Amino acid sequence: DQQVKQNSPSLSVQEGRISILNCDYTNSMFDYFLWYKKYPAEGPTFLISISSIKDKNEDGRFTVFLNKSAKHLSLHIVPSQPGDSAVYFCAARGNNNDMRFGAGTRLTVKP
Amino acid sequence: NAGVTQTPKFQVLKTGQSMTLQCAQDMNHEYMSWYRQDPGMGLRLIHYSVGAGITDQGEVPNGYNVSRSTTEDFPLRLLSAAPSQTSVYFCASSRRTGFTEAFFGQGTRLTVV
């Protein structure tokens, strides 16, 4: 029972264009959503987050949107840079502070 | 500036052997957790702890034990290793309350043959 889903295993975009990564969840009790970035042979690193009381959060080139009625969130990266190439995980926090992760989307930004 | 430290980084086990993956954090975080990462599955929660002396099961706890005797350490024990436990294991820590992110270790790549 995967409560957090990332349906696109991979995404390829041109440098300078927008990258949009999507995530869906099923548990309406999740109150906090996060995006992590992961490079090979490293642990995931925190990128940006949003609480369930907001619908948008921006941090530089990264913006996360939350649509609670659709149980959907997305990460926008603009402009995309080659250094953004990594696997991106969506995560959602439950009642006991435990985080559930999606399967990840591999983003490739081509120069 | 250590953060979350995992040891070892790599390990090969024979089926049936036992071992302990170590995890230590120096941020005084109450919450610690273990995940395994498998291709196409993302990170799945194995066990977690909300403080010293308190542990609970996550999504995939079978075959693993944990204990939390101190705030800093959260070891993961494989009782009798199986090939299905071949994976990359990540330990994470965070504050227990508030909207806060988790910090991850570098991971342990475990192969069971």
Short mmCIF file of C-alpha atoms in Angstrom, two decimals:
data_model
loop_
_atom_site.label_atom_id
_atom_site.label_comp_id
_atom_site.label_asym_id
_atom_site.label_seq_id
_atom_site.Cartn_x
_atom_site.Cartn_y
_atom_site.Cartn_z
CA ASP A 1 0.00 0.00 0.00
CA GLN A 2 2.06 2.87 -1.30
CA GLN A 3 0.66 6.05 0.22
CA VAL A 4 2.93 8.37 -1.75
CA LYS A 5 3.27 7.90 -5.50
CA GLN A 6 5.55 9.37 -8.09
CA ASN A 7 4.29 7.99 -11.37
CA SER A 8 7.07 9.30 -13.61
CA PRO A 9 10.29 7.32 -13.13
CA SER A 10 12.25 9.77 -15.25
CA LEU A 11 12.13 13.25 -16.74
CA SER A 12 14.47 14.91 -19.21
CA VAL A 13 14.53 18.67 -19.81
CA GLN A 14 16.75 21.17 -21.57
CA GLU A 15 18.92 23.52 -19.54
CA GLY A 16 17.10 26.79 -18.85
CA ARG A 17 13.63 25.28 -19.20
CA ILE A 18 11.20 24.42 -16.41
CA SER A 19 11.22 21.01 -14.71
CA ILE A 20 7.94 19.85 -13.17
CA LEU A 21 7.98 16.81 -10.91
CA ASN A 22 4.68 15.40 -9.67
CA CYS A 23 3.59 13.48 -6.60
CA ASP A 24 0.25 12.06 -5.43
CA TYR A 25 -0.72 10.82 -1.99
CA THR A 26 -3.63 8.89 -0.55
CA ASN A 27 -3.57 9.61 3.19
CA SER A 28 -5.50 12.78 4.05
CA MET A 29 -3.85 12.82 7.51
CA PHE A 30 -0.47 13.83 6.10
CA ASP A 31 0.31 17.33 7.39
CA TYR A 32 3.74 18.10 5.96
CA PHE A 33 5.26 17.41 2.57
CA LEU A 34 8.89 17.48 1.57
CA TRP A 35 11.08 17.07 -1.49
CA TYR A 36 14.48 15.46 -1.26
CA LYS A 37 17.26 15.34 -3.82
CA LYS A 38 19.60 12.37 -4.07
CA TYR A 39 22.88 11.94 -5.90
CA PRO A 40 24.41 8.46 -6.44
CA ALA A 41 26.21 7.00 -3.42
CA GLU A 42 24.94 9.78 -1.14
CA GLY A 43 22.08 10.11 1.30
CA PRO A 44 19.00 12.15 0.37
CA THR A 45 19.27 15.86 1.12
CA PHE A 46 16.37 18.12 1.95
CA LEU A 47 15.31 20.53 -0.78
CA ILE A 48 12.03 22.24 0.07
CA SER A 49 8.86 21.59 2.04
CA ILE A 50 5.29 22.76 2.51
CA SER A 51 2.81 22.37 5.34
CA SER A 52 -0.76 21.32 4.69
CA ILE A 53 -2.08 24.79 5.55
CA LYS A 54 -0.32 26.37 2.58
CA ASP A 55 -0.66 25.88 -1.16
CA LYS A 56 2.68 27.25 -2.33
CA ASN A 57 6.21 27.65 -1.03
CA GLU A 58 9.13 29.19 -2.91
CA ASP A 59 12.87 29.00 -2.35
CA GLY A 60 14.93 30.51 -5.11
CA ARG A 61 14.53 28.43 -8.26
CA PHE A 62 12.39 25.85 -6.46
CA THR A 63 8.65 26.12 -5.86
CA VAL A 64 6.38 23.47 -4.37
CA PHE A 65 2.63 23.55 -4.97
CA LEU A 66 0.10 21.65 -2.89
CA ASN A 67 -3.45 20.83 -4.00
CA LYS A 68 -5.09 19.21 -0.99
CA SER A 69 -8.41 18.49 -2.65
CA ALA A 70 -6.62 16.53 -5.37
CA LYS A 71 -4.02 15.10 -2.93
CA HIS A 72 -1.35 16.25 -5.33
CA LEU A 73 1.86 18.20 -5.04
CA SER A 74 4.41 19.29 -7.57
CA LEU A 75 7.94 20.66 -7.59
CA HIS A 76 8.86 23.31 -10.16
CA ILE A 77 12.47 24.06 -10.93
CA VAL A 78 13.08 27.12 -13.09
CA PRO A 79 15.42 27.62 -14.76
CA SER A 80 16.74 24.05 -14.72
CA GLN A 81 20.51 23.58 -14.55
CA PRO A 82 22.68 20.53 -15.33
CA GLY A 83 23.62 20.35 -11.63
CA ASP A 84 19.95 19.67 -10.86
CA SER A 85 20.30 16.23 -12.46
CA ALA A 86 19.53 13.78 -9.64
CA VAL A 87 16.77 11.58 -8.27
CA TYR A 88 13.99 13.54 -6.56
CA PHE A 89 11.89 11.97 -3.84
CA CYS A 90 8.57 13.25 -2.61
CA ALA A 91 7.82 12.55 1.08
CA ALA A 92 4.84 13.03 3.36
CA ARG A 93 4.77 13.09 7.15
CA GLY A 94 2.21 11.10 9.11
CA ASN A 95 0.83 11.24 12.65
CA ASN A 96 3.86 9.74 14.38
CA ASN A 97 6.33 11.94 12.54
CA ASP A 98 7.14 9.00 10.26
CA MET A 99 7.84 9.98 6.67
CA ARG A 100 6.61 7.99 3.69
CA PHE A 101 8.43 8.35 0.40
CA GLY A 102 7.54 7.97 -3.24
CA ALA A 103 9.56 5.83 -5.64
CA GLY A 104 11.49 8.81 -6.97
CA THR A 105 11.86 10.58 -10.32
CA ARG A 106 15.22 10.73 -12.08
CA LEU A 107 15.68 14.22 -13.53
CA THR A 108 18.19 14.76 -16.32
CA VAL A 109 18.93 18.32 -17.37
CA LYS A 110 20.69 18.45 -20.73
CA PRO A 111 23.13 21.28 -21.50
CA ASN B 1 29.95 18.89 11.65
CA ALA B 2 29.15 15.15 11.49
CA GLY B 3 25.31 15.10 11.38
CA VAL B 4 24.18 11.48 10.86
CA THR B 5 26.94 8.87 10.62
CA GLN B 6 26.37 5.33 9.38
CA THR B 7 28.80 2.44 9.51
CA PRO B 8 29.80 0.40 7.64
CA LYS B 9 29.43 1.88 4.15
CA PHE B 10 29.55 -1.52 2.46
CA GLN B 11 28.92 -5.05 3.73
CA VAL B 12 28.62 -8.51 2.22
CA LEU B 13 26.89 -11.18 4.30
CA LYS B 14 26.16 -14.84 3.78
CA THR B 15 22.58 -16.04 4.12
CA GLY B 16 21.80 -16.72 7.74
CA GLN B 17 24.47 -14.45 9.21
CA SER B 18 23.54 -11.65 11.57
CA MET B 19 24.93 -8.15 11.77
CA THR B 20 24.27 -4.69 13.14
CA LEU B 21 24.20 -1.50 11.09
CA GLN B 22 25.28 1.44 13.21
CA CYS B 23 23.75 4.92 13.16
CA ALA B 24 24.74 7.89 15.30
CA GLN B 25 23.64 11.53 15.23
CA ASP B 26 25.09 14.52 17.05
CA MET B 27 22.18 16.97 16.63
CA ASN B 28 20.28 15.91 19.77
CA HIS B 29 17.32 14.86 17.63
CA GLU B 30 14.58 12.91 19.36
CA TYR B 31 13.32 11.16 16.23
CA MET B 32 15.38 8.57 14.35
CA SER B 33 14.43 6.12 11.64
CA TRP B 34 15.74 3.46 9.27
CA TYR B 35 14.82 3.14 5.61
CA ARG B 36 15.76 0.76 2.86
CA GLN B 37 16.01 1.84 -0.76
CA ASP B 38 15.26 -0.62 -3.52
CA PRO B 39 14.95 0.07 -7.28
CA GLY B 40 11.47 1.27 -8.20
CA MET B 41 10.35 1.23 -4.55
CA GLY B 42 11.75 4.48 -3.19
CA LEU B 43 12.62 4.58 0.49
CA ARG B 44 10.56 2.33 2.73
CA LEU B 45 10.40 2.82 6.47
CA ILE B 46 11.68 -0.14 8.50
CA HIS B 47 11.60 1.05 12.14
CA TYR B 48 11.53 4.38 13.89
CA SER B 49 12.02 5.84 17.36
CA VAL B 50 10.52 8.99 18.89
CA GLY B 51 12.98 9.01 21.76
CA ALA B 52 15.30 6.92 23.92
CA GLY B 53 13.59 3.70 25.00
CA ILE B 54 10.77 3.99 22.46
CA THR B 55 10.69 2.21 19.10
CA ASP B 56 7.97 1.27 16.64
CA GLN B 57 7.54 -0.59 13.39
CA GLY B 58 7.36 1.03 9.98
CA GLU B 59 6.22 -0.40 6.66
CA VAL B 60 8.69 -3.29 6.31
CA PRO B 61 9.88 -4.36 9.80
CA ASN B 62 10.14 -8.13 9.34
CA GLY B 63 13.64 -9.52 9.77
CA TYR B 64 14.94 -6.42 11.55
CA ASN B 65 15.28 -5.38 15.18
CA VAL B 66 16.09 -1.99 16.67
CA SER B 67 16.76 -0.51 20.09
CA ARG B 68 17.26 3.05 21.32
CA SER B 69 19.21 3.15 24.56
CA THR B 70 20.56 6.68 23.99
CA THR B 71 19.40 9.75 22.09
CA GLU B 72 22.46 9.57 19.82
CA ASP B 73 22.44 5.93 18.65
CA PHE B 74 19.90 3.83 16.77
CA PRO B 75 21.37 0.51 15.58
CA LEU B 76 19.56 -1.79 13.15
CA ARG B 77 20.04 -5.54 13.60
CA LEU B 78 19.55 -8.17 10.93
CA LEU B 79 18.83 -11.37 12.82
CA SER B 80 19.32 -13.92 10.02
CA ALA B 81 20.20 -12.28 6.72
CA ALA B 82 18.31 -13.25 3.58
CA PRO B 83 18.98 -12.32 -0.07
CA SER B 84 15.76 -10.25 -0.01
CA GLN B 85 17.51 -7.92 2.45
CA THR B 86 20.05 -6.91 -0.17
CA SER B 87 19.48 -3.17 -0.33
CA VAL B 88 20.84 0.25 0.53
CA TYR B 89 19.98 1.26 4.08
CA PHE B 90 19.62 4.84 5.25
CA CYS B 91 19.36 6.17 8.77
CA ALA B 92 17.70 9.54 9.37
CA SER B 93 17.11 11.87 12.31
CA SER B 94 14.93 14.90 12.96
CA ARG B 95 13.35 16.95 15.70
CA ARG B 96 10.22 15.33 17.01
CA THR B 97 7.90 18.31 16.78
CA GLY B 98 7.30 21.15 14.38
CA PHE B 99 7.61 21.31 10.62
CA THR B 100 11.14 20.09 10.25
CA GLU B 101 13.12 18.06 7.78
CA ALA B 102 14.98 14.81 8.37
CA PHE B 103 18.73 14.53 7.93
CA PHE B 104 20.07 11.38 6.33
CA GLY B 105 23.28 9.44 6.65
CA GLN B 106 25.38 8.40 3.64
CA GLY B 107 23.89 4.93 3.52
CA THR B 108 25.06 1.33 3.92
CA ARG B 109 25.08 -0.89 0.85
CA LEU B 110 24.35 -4.43 1.99
CA THR B 111 24.62 -7.52 -0.19
CA VAL B 112 23.41 -10.90 1.07
CA VAL B 113 24.69 -13.87 -0.92
#
